[in-house]
Every structure is written in C-alpha cells, then in structure tokens.
Amino acid sequence: MLEQFPPSDAVGYAELAEQHGFTGVMATDHFQPWLPGQGQASHVWSVLGAIGARTRGDFGPGATTPTFRTHPAVVAQASATLASLYPGRHWLGLGSGEALNEHVVGQYWPEAHERIARMFEAVDLIRKLFTASIAGREVRHHGPHFRMETTRLWTMPPVAPKILVATAGPVTARRAGKVADGLITTGAPYDRLAALLGRFSDGARESGRDVDGMQKVLQLHVSWAPTDEEAMANALAEWPIGGMRFSRSDIRSPFEFEQLARTVRPEDFAGRMLVSADLDVHRAHIQRHLDLGFDRIYVHNVGRNQAEFIEAFGREVIPAVRA
C-alpha cells in the first residue's frame, strides 16, 4: 500500500515478503492517500520498476485508471516497458477510478456508467496498441472518449502483458470476461464473490474464451497483529475504509475520508474484513477464497507492522495453504 509507506520502505517490504514465501506483489496507484495520517502516495510505475529489480515474482498495479490522470497510450507504454525489463513477470491491472485520485487533473467527474465505458474503451485501445506493436505495425484510435493518432510502441516485449480488469460489480465482471485476460476484485462476503466469479465466467464463455486459463485475482485486506486488540486498533486507525458500508468513488479528499472514518466502529468490519490475531483463522480465510475459484490472492495487512506480518504468515500461513 503505497499510501502507507515511503517508496524505499515499500520496495524493501516486497523483497522481504519474497524471502518469506510470498510470490508476487500488487501495488496501489494513488495520487493521494486515503487518510492524511497515511502520509504517502508515490508514483506506482516508479516503485514497480524498483520492485522488479529487487524481486523475482510477478507484479503489477492494482489498479491503474487509464482514463483521467494518464492517457491509455501512456499507460500502455509504461506497462510495455516493465514487461520488456522483466519478461513474463508484469501484469497490467486497470480500473475505472475514484475521485480521490482522478479529479486532481480538474476534469468533470462523470457518473459510474461513463467511467466504466471509458475504462473499457481504454482496454480496447491498449490491446490494439500492444497487438500492433508486437507485429511492428502502427495503429490509430478515434473513439467516444479517446483519440490516438497513428503510432506504435517502440519498446515492446514479444508477449504483451496480461490485462486484468478490476471491479466489484457483476455487470462489469461479465463484460471483463469478454475482453480482458483476468479479473481483480477485493474482499467481500463469500456469496457475492462467488456470484462475481460466475458472471466473469459467463462473459468469457459467451465470447468463446477459456475461463480456466484466465486469471482470477483477489486483493484481500486483513488486519493481523499478535493480539486481537492490536489488530482492531490497526484496522480502525489505518484502514477504516474497510468498515465503510457505502460507495466511496465520489469522495475527493483525504480530509473528507478522515471525517467519515470517525463514524466507523469495530462491528462495521464484520463480514467485510478479517480482524484477528489467530493465524489459523487467517489461513482458513485465505483457503476458502482459493476454494471459491481465485488463483491469486494478494494479502494486504492493513497495519504498519509489515515485517512482523510477513514473517508470521511466511512461517505459519503460507506453508499450510493448498493452491
């Protein structure tokens, strides 16, 4: 979580995690932190380049919005460069964005249906640019939201990065199944996640694609500490977002989130985020999500006790999880 740590610390934690059995890294793409107290918001592409140099596993942004702050062609260039530096390791996670990060460039902030339409047009543009560039051809794009004059990517790996679409909505998940290489979603009640995977699979089958070969990725927020009291204190202080039972996509300022965070109570995390000191409970929680059908789970421990969490999970949780 690049909103919580200076970039050098984040890279160090990624390296430490790999030493303790984790096999990949997902990094957030924020212009601002959720809360002022988190204190950071480094540029994700810079940090991913450093993570790639210091680790050996997979990595990507979860997720970049290729529609407001950054044109899709520039996102494609950044992604292709990482994939060229680190063949077979980088994937591209794309989302429709939140006002907290995207309104900073001063554009009108559209409603959800337009943001989703812009995202899928961006997916189409990036895919066309990847495909044409691998073939050594130029391509252009004139759509309802984006223009790209005739061009190509001059730095392009032989195999394009996988494009994963981030969503928590069933309609968007179904559409993602038709056009993306995979799905990213965040922790939610098990029945909702099962339904989301089902809609993603429906979309893949409707377009004649093999859903078994597509990536189903979960970003799982948890709060672990040596005691339940510490775990809950970390959740309330560092990730009250996990207890907010309302849409947050239109909130523009960390200071607004700070005011809303004061309304979050311990019971608000129930069914939304696991808060526990029991490592076996965390193991079972991860296992159940794997059994739902996710093939990659990126675990975000919301506290600042990252080294302690990495070492504990590497010692007692990861070895006991069945893929």
mmCIF file of C-alpha atoms in Angstrom:
data_model
loop_
_atom_site.group_PDB
_atom_site.id
_atom_site.type_symbol
_atom_site.label_atom_id
_atom_site.label_comp_id
_atom_site.label_asym_id
_atom_site.label_seq_id
_atom_site.Cartn_x
_atom_site.Cartn_y
_atom_site.Cartn_z
ATOM 1 C CA MET A 1 0.000 0.000 0.000
ATOM 2 C CA LEU A 2 1.964 2.969 -1.313
ATOM 3 C CA GLU A 3 -0.198 5.378 0.687
ATOM 4 C CA GLN A 4 1.235 3.986 3.943
ATOM 5 C CA PHE A 5 4.973 3.780 3.335
ATOM 6 C CA PRO A 6 7.758 5.738 1.644
ATOM 7 C CA PRO A 7 8.696 4.085 -1.653
ATOM 8 C CA SER A 8 12.021 2.728 -0.386
ATOM 9 C CA ASP A 9 10.226 1.023 2.522
ATOM 10 C CA ALA A 10 7.603 -0.437 0.188
ATOM 11 C CA VAL A 11 10.302 -1.925 -2.049
ATOM 12 C CA GLY A 12 12.070 -3.341 0.999
ATOM 13 C CA TYR A 13 8.869 -4.988 2.243
ATOM 14 C CA ALA A 14 8.297 -6.529 -1.211
ATOM 15 C CA GLU A 15 11.776 -8.027 -1.087
ATOM 16 C CA LEU A 16 11.263 -9.261 2.482
ATOM 17 C CA ALA A 17 7.923 -10.831 1.529
ATOM 18 C CA GLU A 18 9.542 -12.858 -1.246
ATOM 19 C CA GLN A 19 12.172 -14.103 1.201
ATOM 20 C CA HIS A 20 9.342 -15.430 3.384
ATOM 21 C CA GLY A 21 7.377 -17.292 0.710
ATOM 22 C CA PHE A 22 5.178 -14.697 -0.994
ATOM 23 C CA THR A 23 5.438 -14.951 -4.772
ATOM 24 C CA GLY A 24 4.104 -11.660 -6.138
ATOM 25 C CA VAL A 25 3.325 -8.019 -5.403
ATOM 26 C CA MET A 26 0.339 -5.790 -6.135
ATOM 27 C CA ALA A 27 0.940 -2.053 -5.642
ATOM 28 C CA THR A 28 -1.682 0.678 -5.352
ATOM 29 C CA ASP A 29 -1.885 3.573 -7.817
ATOM 30 C CA HIS A 30 -2.896 6.688 -5.859
ATOM 31 C CA PHE A 31 -2.259 10.398 -6.271
ATOM 32 C CA GLN A 32 -3.364 11.000 -2.675
ATOM 33 C CA PRO A 33 -3.576 8.769 0.412
ATOM 34 C CA TRP A 34 -6.976 7.672 1.699
ATOM 35 C CA LEU A 35 -6.328 9.405 5.009
ATOM 36 C CA PRO A 36 -3.948 12.286 5.804
ATOM 37 C CA GLY A 37 -2.308 10.199 8.518
ATOM 38 C CA GLN A 38 -1.196 7.573 6.000
ATOM 39 C CA GLY A 39 1.169 10.206 4.716
ATOM 40 C CA GLN A 40 2.384 8.907 1.330
ATOM 41 C CA ALA A 41 1.364 8.468 -2.321
ATOM 42 C CA SER A 42 4.354 7.612 -4.511
ATOM 43 C CA HIS A 43 4.135 7.056 -8.268
ATOM 44 C CA VAL A 44 3.291 3.414 -8.834
ATOM 45 C CA TRP A 45 5.265 2.916 -12.053
ATOM 46 C CA SER A 46 8.477 4.187 -10.467
ATOM 47 C CA VAL A 47 8.033 1.882 -7.495
ATOM 48 C CA LEU A 48 7.133 -1.131 -9.658
ATOM 49 C CA GLY A 49 10.357 -0.701 -11.611
ATOM 50 C CA ALA A 50 12.324 -0.878 -8.367
ATOM 51 C CA ILE A 51 10.291 -3.860 -7.115
ATOM 52 C CA GLY A 52 11.015 -5.689 -10.358
ATOM 53 C CA ALA A 53 14.748 -5.171 -9.861
ATOM 54 C CA ARG A 54 14.703 -6.426 -6.257
ATOM 55 C CA THR A 55 12.357 -9.429 -6.583
ATOM 56 C CA ARG A 56 11.744 -12.391 -8.899
ATOM 57 C CA GLY A 57 7.952 -12.876 -8.729
ATOM 58 C CA ASP A 58 5.049 -11.288 -10.566
ATOM 59 C CA PHE A 59 3.984 -7.677 -10.017
ATOM 60 C CA GLY A 60 1.531 -5.079 -11.246
ATOM 61 C CA PRO A 61 -0.685 -2.141 -10.314
ATOM 62 C CA GLY A 62 -3.968 -2.889 -8.628
ATOM 63 C CA ALA A 63 -5.317 -0.907 -10.335
ATOM 64 C CA THR A 64 -4.298 1.924 -12.675
ATOM 65 C CA THR A 65 -7.010 4.142 -14.156
ATOM 66 C CA PRO A 66 -6.076 4.757 -17.815
ATOM 67 C CA THR A 67 -8.698 7.419 -18.384
ATOM 68 C CA PHE A 68 -8.181 10.666 -16.433
ATOM 69 C CA ARG A 69 -4.705 11.338 -14.994
ATOM 70 C CA THR A 70 -2.973 9.274 -17.675
ATOM 71 C CA HIS A 71 -3.951 8.614 -21.298
ATOM 72 C CA PRO A 72 -4.296 4.886 -22.146
ATOM 73 C CA ALA A 73 -1.424 5.085 -24.652
ATOM 74 C CA VAL A 74 0.939 6.293 -21.911
ATOM 75 C CA VAL A 75 -0.248 3.534 -19.559
ATOM 76 C CA ALA A 76 0.434 1.046 -22.368
ATOM 77 C CA GLN A 77 3.953 2.437 -22.796
ATOM 78 C CA ALA A 78 4.681 2.187 -19.057
ATOM 79 C CA SER A 79 3.390 -1.375 -18.922
ATOM 80 C CA ALA A 80 5.240 -2.486 -22.055
ATOM 81 C CA THR A 81 8.473 -1.057 -20.665
ATOM 82 C CA LEU A 82 8.154 -3.027 -17.413
ATOM 83 C CA ALA A 83 7.288 -6.166 -19.373
ATOM 84 C CA SER A 84 10.391 -5.640 -21.507
ATOM 85 C CA LEU A 85 12.597 -5.176 -18.444
ATOM 86 C CA TYR A 86 11.136 -8.186 -16.616
ATOM 87 C CA PRO A 87 9.814 -10.724 -19.159
ATOM 88 C CA GLY A 88 6.851 -12.824 -18.044
ATOM 89 C CA ARG A 89 6.513 -11.147 -14.647
ATOM 90 C CA HIS A 90 4.456 -7.980 -15.126
ATOM 91 C CA TRP A 91 0.669 -7.779 -15.475
ATOM 92 C CA LEU A 92 -1.474 -4.682 -16.041
ATOM 93 C CA GLY A 93 -4.399 -4.077 -13.687
ATOM 94 C CA LEU A 94 -6.928 -1.492 -14.903
ATOM 95 C CA GLY A 95 -9.875 0.101 -13.100
ATOM 96 C CA SER A 96 -12.496 2.802 -13.604
ATOM 97 C CA GLY A 97 -11.088 5.040 -10.885
ATOM 98 C CA GLU A 98 -12.118 7.068 -7.876
ATOM 99 C CA ALA A 99 -12.448 10.816 -7.492
ATOM 100 C CA LEU A 100 -9.849 10.839 -4.714
ATOM 101 C CA ASN A 101 -7.146 10.350 -7.336
ATOM 102 C CA GLU A 102 -8.611 11.216 -10.705
ATOM 103 C CA HIS A 103 -10.295 14.579 -10.057
ATOM 104 C CA VAL A 104 -6.898 16.211 -9.388
ATOM 105 C CA VAL A 105 -6.429 16.994 -13.091
ATOM 106 C CA GLY A 106 -9.529 19.187 -12.967
ATOM 107 C CA GLN A 107 -11.822 17.320 -15.330
ATOM 108 C CA TYR A 108 -15.530 16.816 -14.768
ATOM 109 C CA TRP A 109 -16.020 13.676 -12.663
ATOM 110 C CA PRO A 110 -18.587 11.538 -14.525
ATOM 111 C CA GLU A 111 -21.076 9.029 -13.176
ATOM 112 C CA ALA A 112 -20.199 5.359 -12.836
ATOM 113 C CA HIS A 113 -21.584 4.196 -16.189
ATOM 114 C CA GLU A 114 -19.411 6.683 -18.085
ATOM 115 C CA ARG A 115 -16.309 5.844 -16.047
ATOM 116 C CA ILE A 116 -16.812 2.160 -16.861
ATOM 117 C CA ALA A 117 -17.356 2.936 -20.552
ATOM 118 C CA ARG A 118 -14.137 4.941 -20.594
ATOM 119 C CA MET A 119 -12.260 2.083 -18.941
ATOM 120 C CA PHE A 120 -13.393 -0.484 -21.497
ATOM 121 C CA GLU A 121 -12.542 1.833 -24.374
ATOM 122 C CA ALA A 122 -9.096 2.201 -22.787
ATOM 123 C CA VAL A 123 -8.774 -1.596 -22.636
ATOM 124 C CA ASP A 124 -9.566 -1.736 -26.355
ATOM 125 C CA LEU A 125 -7.030 0.990 -27.175
ATOM 126 C CA ILE A 126 -4.266 -0.604 -25.096
ATOM 127 C CA ARG A 127 -4.963 -4.044 -26.568
ATOM 128 C CA LYS A 128 -4.804 -2.668 -30.119
ATOM 129 C CA LEU A 129 -1.575 -0.836 -29.357
ATOM 130 C CA PHE A 130 0.017 -3.949 -27.830
ATOM 131 C CA THR A 131 -1.032 -6.156 -30.742
ATOM 132 C CA ALA A 132 0.082 -3.751 -33.460
ATOM 133 C CA SER A 133 3.387 -3.004 -31.746
ATOM 134 C CA ILE A 134 4.305 -6.686 -31.414
ATOM 135 C CA ALA A 135 3.661 -7.023 -35.144
ATOM 136 C CA GLY A 136 5.745 -3.910 -35.899
ATOM 137 C CA ARG A 137 2.705 -2.033 -37.226
ATOM 138 C CA GLU A 138 1.214 1.337 -36.406
ATOM 139 C CA VAL A 139 -2.350 1.819 -35.239
ATOM 140 C CA ARG A 140 -4.755 4.688 -34.561
ATOM 141 C CA HIS A 141 -7.826 5.087 -32.381
ATOM 142 C CA HIS A 142 -10.713 7.534 -32.575
ATOM 143 C CA GLY A 143 -13.420 6.657 -30.046
ATOM 144 C CA PRO A 144 -16.073 8.442 -27.994
ATOM 145 C CA HIS A 145 -13.625 9.228 -25.186
ATOM 146 C CA PHE A 146 -10.074 8.902 -26.552
ATOM 147 C CA ARG A 147 -8.035 9.773 -29.600
ATOM 148 C CA MET A 148 -4.686 8.335 -30.536
ATOM 149 C CA GLU A 149 -3.028 9.331 -33.768
ATOM 150 C CA THR A 150 -1.169 6.764 -35.851
ATOM 151 C CA THR A 151 1.664 5.327 -33.787
ATOM 152 C CA ARG A 152 3.169 2.243 -32.166
ATOM 153 C CA LEU A 153 5.158 1.358 -29.062
ATOM 154 C CA TRP A 154 8.826 1.201 -29.963
ATOM 155 C CA THR A 155 9.728 -0.693 -26.788
ATOM 156 C CA MET A 156 7.527 -3.775 -26.714
ATOM 157 C CA PRO A 157 8.147 -7.313 -25.400
ATOM 158 C CA PRO A 158 7.433 -10.336 -27.622
ATOM 159 C CA VAL A 159 4.434 -11.200 -25.425
ATOM 160 C CA ALA A 160 2.078 -8.458 -24.227
ATOM 161 C CA PRO A 161 1.347 -8.080 -20.513
ATOM 162 C CA LYS A 162 -1.913 -9.639 -19.346
ATOM 163 C CA ILE A 163 -4.683 -7.066 -18.921
ATOM 164 C CA LEU A 164 -6.754 -7.551 -15.767
ATOM 165 C CA VAL A 165 -9.894 -5.519 -15.093
ATOM 166 C CA ALA A 166 -10.677 -4.523 -11.509
ATOM 167 C CA THR A 167 -14.328 -4.477 -10.471
ATOM 168 C CA ALA A 168 -16.748 -5.378 -7.702
ATOM 169 C CA GLY A 169 -19.824 -5.190 -9.937
ATOM 170 C CA PRO A 170 -21.414 -8.203 -11.666
ATOM 171 C CA VAL A 171 -22.245 -6.384 -14.915
ATOM 172 C CA THR A 172 -18.698 -5.095 -15.298
ATOM 173 C CA ALA A 173 -17.316 -8.522 -14.350
ATOM 174 C CA ARG A 174 -19.299 -10.141 -17.159
ATOM 175 C CA ARG A 175 -18.041 -7.580 -19.649
ATOM 176 C CA ALA A 176 -14.484 -8.087 -18.377
ATOM 177 C CA GLY A 177 -14.832 -11.797 -19.062
ATOM 178 C CA LYS A 178 -15.437 -10.969 -22.718
ATOM 179 C CA VAL A 179 -12.428 -8.715 -23.306
ATOM 180 C CA ALA A 180 -9.824 -8.949 -20.516
ATOM 181 C CA ASP A 181 -7.257 -11.595 -19.587
ATOM 182 C CA GLY A 182 -8.405 -11.692 -15.988
ATOM 183 C CA LEU A 183 -10.345 -10.165 -13.125
ATOM 184 C CA ILE A 184 -9.244 -8.313 -9.988
ATOM 185 C CA THR A 185 -11.655 -7.781 -7.121
ATOM 186 C CA THR A 186 -11.478 -7.054 -3.411
ATOM 187 C CA GLY A 187 -12.665 -8.946 -0.356
ATOM 188 C CA ALA A 188 -16.444 -9.145 0.140
ATOM 189 C CA PRO A 189 -18.964 -11.661 1.509
ATOM 190 C CA TYR A 190 -18.326 -15.113 0.023
ATOM 191 C CA ASP A 191 -21.679 -15.307 -1.791
ATOM 192 C CA ARG A 192 -21.050 -12.005 -3.552
ATOM 193 C CA LEU A 193 -17.579 -13.094 -4.629
ATOM 194 C CA ALA A 194 -18.903 -16.425 -5.916
ATOM 195 C CA ALA A 195 -21.545 -14.586 -7.954
ATOM 196 C CA LEU A 196 -18.928 -12.199 -9.327
ATOM 197 C CA LEU A 197 -16.720 -15.070 -10.484
ATOM 198 C CA GLY A 198 -19.773 -16.647 -12.060
ATOM 199 C CA ARG A 199 -20.556 -13.527 -14.078
ATOM 200 C CA PHE A 200 -16.934 -13.252 -15.183
ATOM 201 C CA SER A 201 -17.066 -16.877 -16.356
ATOM 202 C CA ASP A 202 -20.355 -16.196 -18.184
ATOM 203 C CA GLY A 203 -18.746 -13.370 -20.126
ATOM 204 C CA ALA A 204 -15.742 -15.499 -21.052
ATOM 205 C CA ARG A 205 -17.921 -18.361 -22.303
ATOM 206 C CA GLU A 206 -20.153 -16.005 -24.299
ATOM 207 C CA SER A 207 -17.111 -14.787 -26.207
ATOM 208 C CA GLY A 208 -15.747 -18.305 -26.725
ATOM 209 C CA ARG A 209 -12.830 -17.905 -24.325
ATOM 210 C CA ASP A 210 -11.328 -20.472 -21.971
ATOM 211 C CA VAL A 211 -12.097 -19.140 -18.498
ATOM 212 C CA ASP A 212 -9.848 -21.758 -16.875
ATOM 213 C CA GLY A 213 -6.840 -20.083 -18.445
ATOM 214 C CA MET A 214 -7.841 -16.597 -17.273
ATOM 215 C CA GLN A 215 -6.590 -15.073 -14.048
ATOM 216 C CA LYS A 216 -8.973 -14.604 -11.116
ATOM 217 C CA VAL A 217 -7.249 -12.274 -8.656
ATOM 218 C CA LEU A 218 -8.338 -11.220 -5.168
ATOM 219 C CA GLN A 219 -6.980 -8.269 -3.216
ATOM 220 C CA LEU A 220 -7.630 -9.370 0.375
ATOM 221 C CA HIS A 221 -7.460 -6.804 3.169
ATOM 222 C CA VAL A 222 -6.868 -8.289 6.619
ATOM 223 C CA SER A 223 -5.719 -6.989 9.976
ATOM 224 C CA TRP A 224 -3.339 -9.256 11.850
ATOM 225 C CA ALA A 225 -1.336 -8.452 14.985
ATOM 226 C CA PRO A 226 -0.167 -10.504 17.973
ATOM 227 C CA THR A 227 -3.405 -9.672 19.868
ATOM 228 C CA ASP A 228 -6.976 -9.128 18.748
ATOM 229 C CA GLU A 229 -6.932 -5.705 20.403
ATOM 230 C CA GLU A 230 -3.896 -4.604 18.395
ATOM 231 C CA ALA A 231 -5.410 -5.988 15.192
ATOM 232 C CA MET A 232 -8.621 -3.991 15.721
ATOM 233 C CA ALA A 233 -6.711 -0.839 16.665
ATOM 234 C CA ASN A 234 -4.737 -1.138 13.422
ATOM 235 C CA ALA A 235 -7.923 -1.632 11.411
ATOM 236 C CA LEU A 236 -9.586 1.439 12.900
ATOM 237 C CA ALA A 237 -6.504 3.648 12.596
ATOM 238 C CA GLU A 238 -5.091 2.525 9.248
ATOM 239 C CA TRP A 239 -7.946 1.054 7.233
ATOM 240 C CA PRO A 240 -11.355 2.369 8.396
ATOM 241 C CA ILE A 241 -12.156 2.317 4.669
ATOM 242 C CA GLY A 242 -12.786 -1.420 5.143
ATOM 243 C CA GLY A 243 -15.634 -0.657 7.525
ATOM 244 C CA MET A 244 -17.362 1.960 5.353
ATOM 245 C CA ARG A 245 -20.595 0.496 4.052
ATOM 246 C CA PHE A 246 -21.199 2.997 1.261
ATOM 247 C CA SER A 247 -19.718 3.873 -2.118
ATOM 248 C CA ARG A 248 -16.514 5.872 -1.850
ATOM 249 C CA SER A 249 -15.857 6.556 -5.534
ATOM 250 C CA ASP A 250 -17.084 10.180 -5.441
ATOM 251 C CA ILE A 251 -15.171 11.347 -2.340
ATOM 252 C CA ARG A 252 -12.429 13.763 -3.363
ATOM 253 C CA SER A 253 -10.243 14.489 -0.362
ATOM 254 C CA PRO A 254 -8.294 12.540 2.278
ATOM 255 C CA PHE A 255 -9.705 15.026 4.781
ATOM 256 C CA GLU A 256 -13.267 14.036 3.825
ATOM 257 C CA PHE A 257 -12.348 10.387 4.372
ATOM 258 C CA GLU A 258 -10.870 11.349 7.719
ATOM 259 C CA GLN A 259 -14.207 12.816 8.810
ATOM 260 C CA LEU A 260 -16.125 9.752 7.617
ATOM 261 C CA ALA A 261 -13.642 7.411 9.318
ATOM 262 C CA ARG A 262 -14.759 8.757 12.690
ATOM 263 C CA THR A 263 -18.105 7.006 12.198
ATOM 264 C CA VAL A 264 -16.549 3.529 11.746
ATOM 265 C CA ARG A 265 -16.955 1.105 14.654
ATOM 266 C CA PRO A 266 -15.387 -2.347 15.249
ATOM 267 C CA GLU A 267 -18.614 -4.130 14.307
ATOM 268 C CA ASP A 268 -18.559 -2.476 10.879
ATOM 269 C CA PHE A 269 -15.725 -4.789 9.763
ATOM 270 C CA ALA A 270 -17.830 -7.939 10.311
ATOM 271 C CA GLY A 271 -18.233 -9.862 7.062
ATOM 272 C CA ARG A 272 -16.077 -7.346 5.203
ATOM 273 C CA MET A 273 -12.540 -7.736 6.559
ATOM 274 C CA LEU A 274 -10.975 -10.306 8.856
ATOM 275 C CA VAL A 275 -9.561 -8.768 12.030
ATOM 276 C CA SER A 276 -7.835 -11.430 14.130
ATOM 277 C CA ALA A 277 -4.632 -12.439 15.914
ATOM 278 C CA ASP A 278 -5.243 -16.122 15.134
ATOM 279 C CA LEU A 279 -3.017 -17.186 12.249
ATOM 280 C CA ASP A 280 -5.010 -20.355 11.671
ATOM 281 C CA VAL A 281 -8.150 -18.262 11.177
ATOM 282 C CA HIS A 282 -6.268 -16.250 8.550
ATOM 283 C CA ARG A 283 -5.094 -19.457 6.868
ATOM 284 C CA ALA A 284 -8.665 -20.770 6.672
ATOM 285 C CA HIS A 285 -9.872 -17.400 5.365
ATOM 286 C CA ILE A 286 -7.338 -17.463 2.523
ATOM 287 C CA GLN A 287 -8.053 -21.124 1.799
ATOM 288 C CA ARG A 288 -11.774 -20.526 1.481
ATOM 289 C CA HIS A 289 -11.157 -17.812 -1.108
ATOM 290 C CA LEU A 290 -8.865 -20.123 -3.066
ATOM 291 C CA ASP A 291 -11.569 -22.777 -2.918
ATOM 292 C CA LEU A 292 -14.066 -20.247 -4.334
ATOM 293 C CA GLY A 293 -12.004 -20.168 -7.522
ATOM 294 C CA PHE A 294 -9.413 -17.420 -7.115
ATOM 295 C CA ASP A 295 -5.963 -18.438 -8.320
ATOM 296 C CA ARG A 296 -4.021 -15.468 -6.939
ATOM 297 C CA ILE A 297 -4.582 -13.733 -3.625
ATOM 298 C CA TYR A 298 -2.619 -10.615 -2.727
ATOM 299 C CA VAL A 299 -2.838 -10.133 1.047
ATOM 300 C CA HIS A 300 -2.762 -6.608 2.437
ATOM 301 C CA ASN A 301 -2.228 -6.471 6.172
ATOM 302 C CA VAL A 302 -3.605 -3.039 6.962
ATOM 303 C CA GLY A 303 -1.338 -2.231 9.928
ATOM 304 C CA ARG A 304 2.147 -0.801 9.807
ATOM 305 C CA ASN A 305 3.526 -4.000 11.360
ATOM 306 C CA GLN A 306 4.563 -5.259 7.932
ATOM 307 C CA ALA A 307 7.777 -7.106 8.799
ATOM 308 C CA GLU A 308 6.078 -8.874 11.706
ATOM 309 C CA PHE A 309 3.122 -9.838 9.484
ATOM 310 C CA ILE A 310 5.357 -11.063 6.633
ATOM 311 C CA GLU A 311 7.427 -13.239 8.925
ATOM 312 C CA ALA A 312 4.402 -14.704 10.747
ATOM 313 C CA PHE A 313 2.475 -15.506 7.564
ATOM 314 C CA GLY A 314 5.583 -16.887 5.896
ATOM 315 C CA ARG A 315 6.178 -19.171 8.844
ATOM 316 C CA GLU A 316 2.650 -20.396 9.652
ATOM 317 C CA VAL A 317 0.128 -19.426 6.976
ATOM 318 C CA ILE A 318 1.647 -19.768 3.511
ATOM 319 C CA PRO A 319 3.050 -23.303 4.020
ATOM 320 C CA ALA A 320 -0.382 -24.528 5.175
ATOM 321 C CA VAL A 321 -2.407 -23.109 2.261
ATOM 322 C CA ARG A 322 -3.357 -25.508 -0.546
ATOM 323 C CA ALA A 323 -3.293 -23.978 -4.023
#
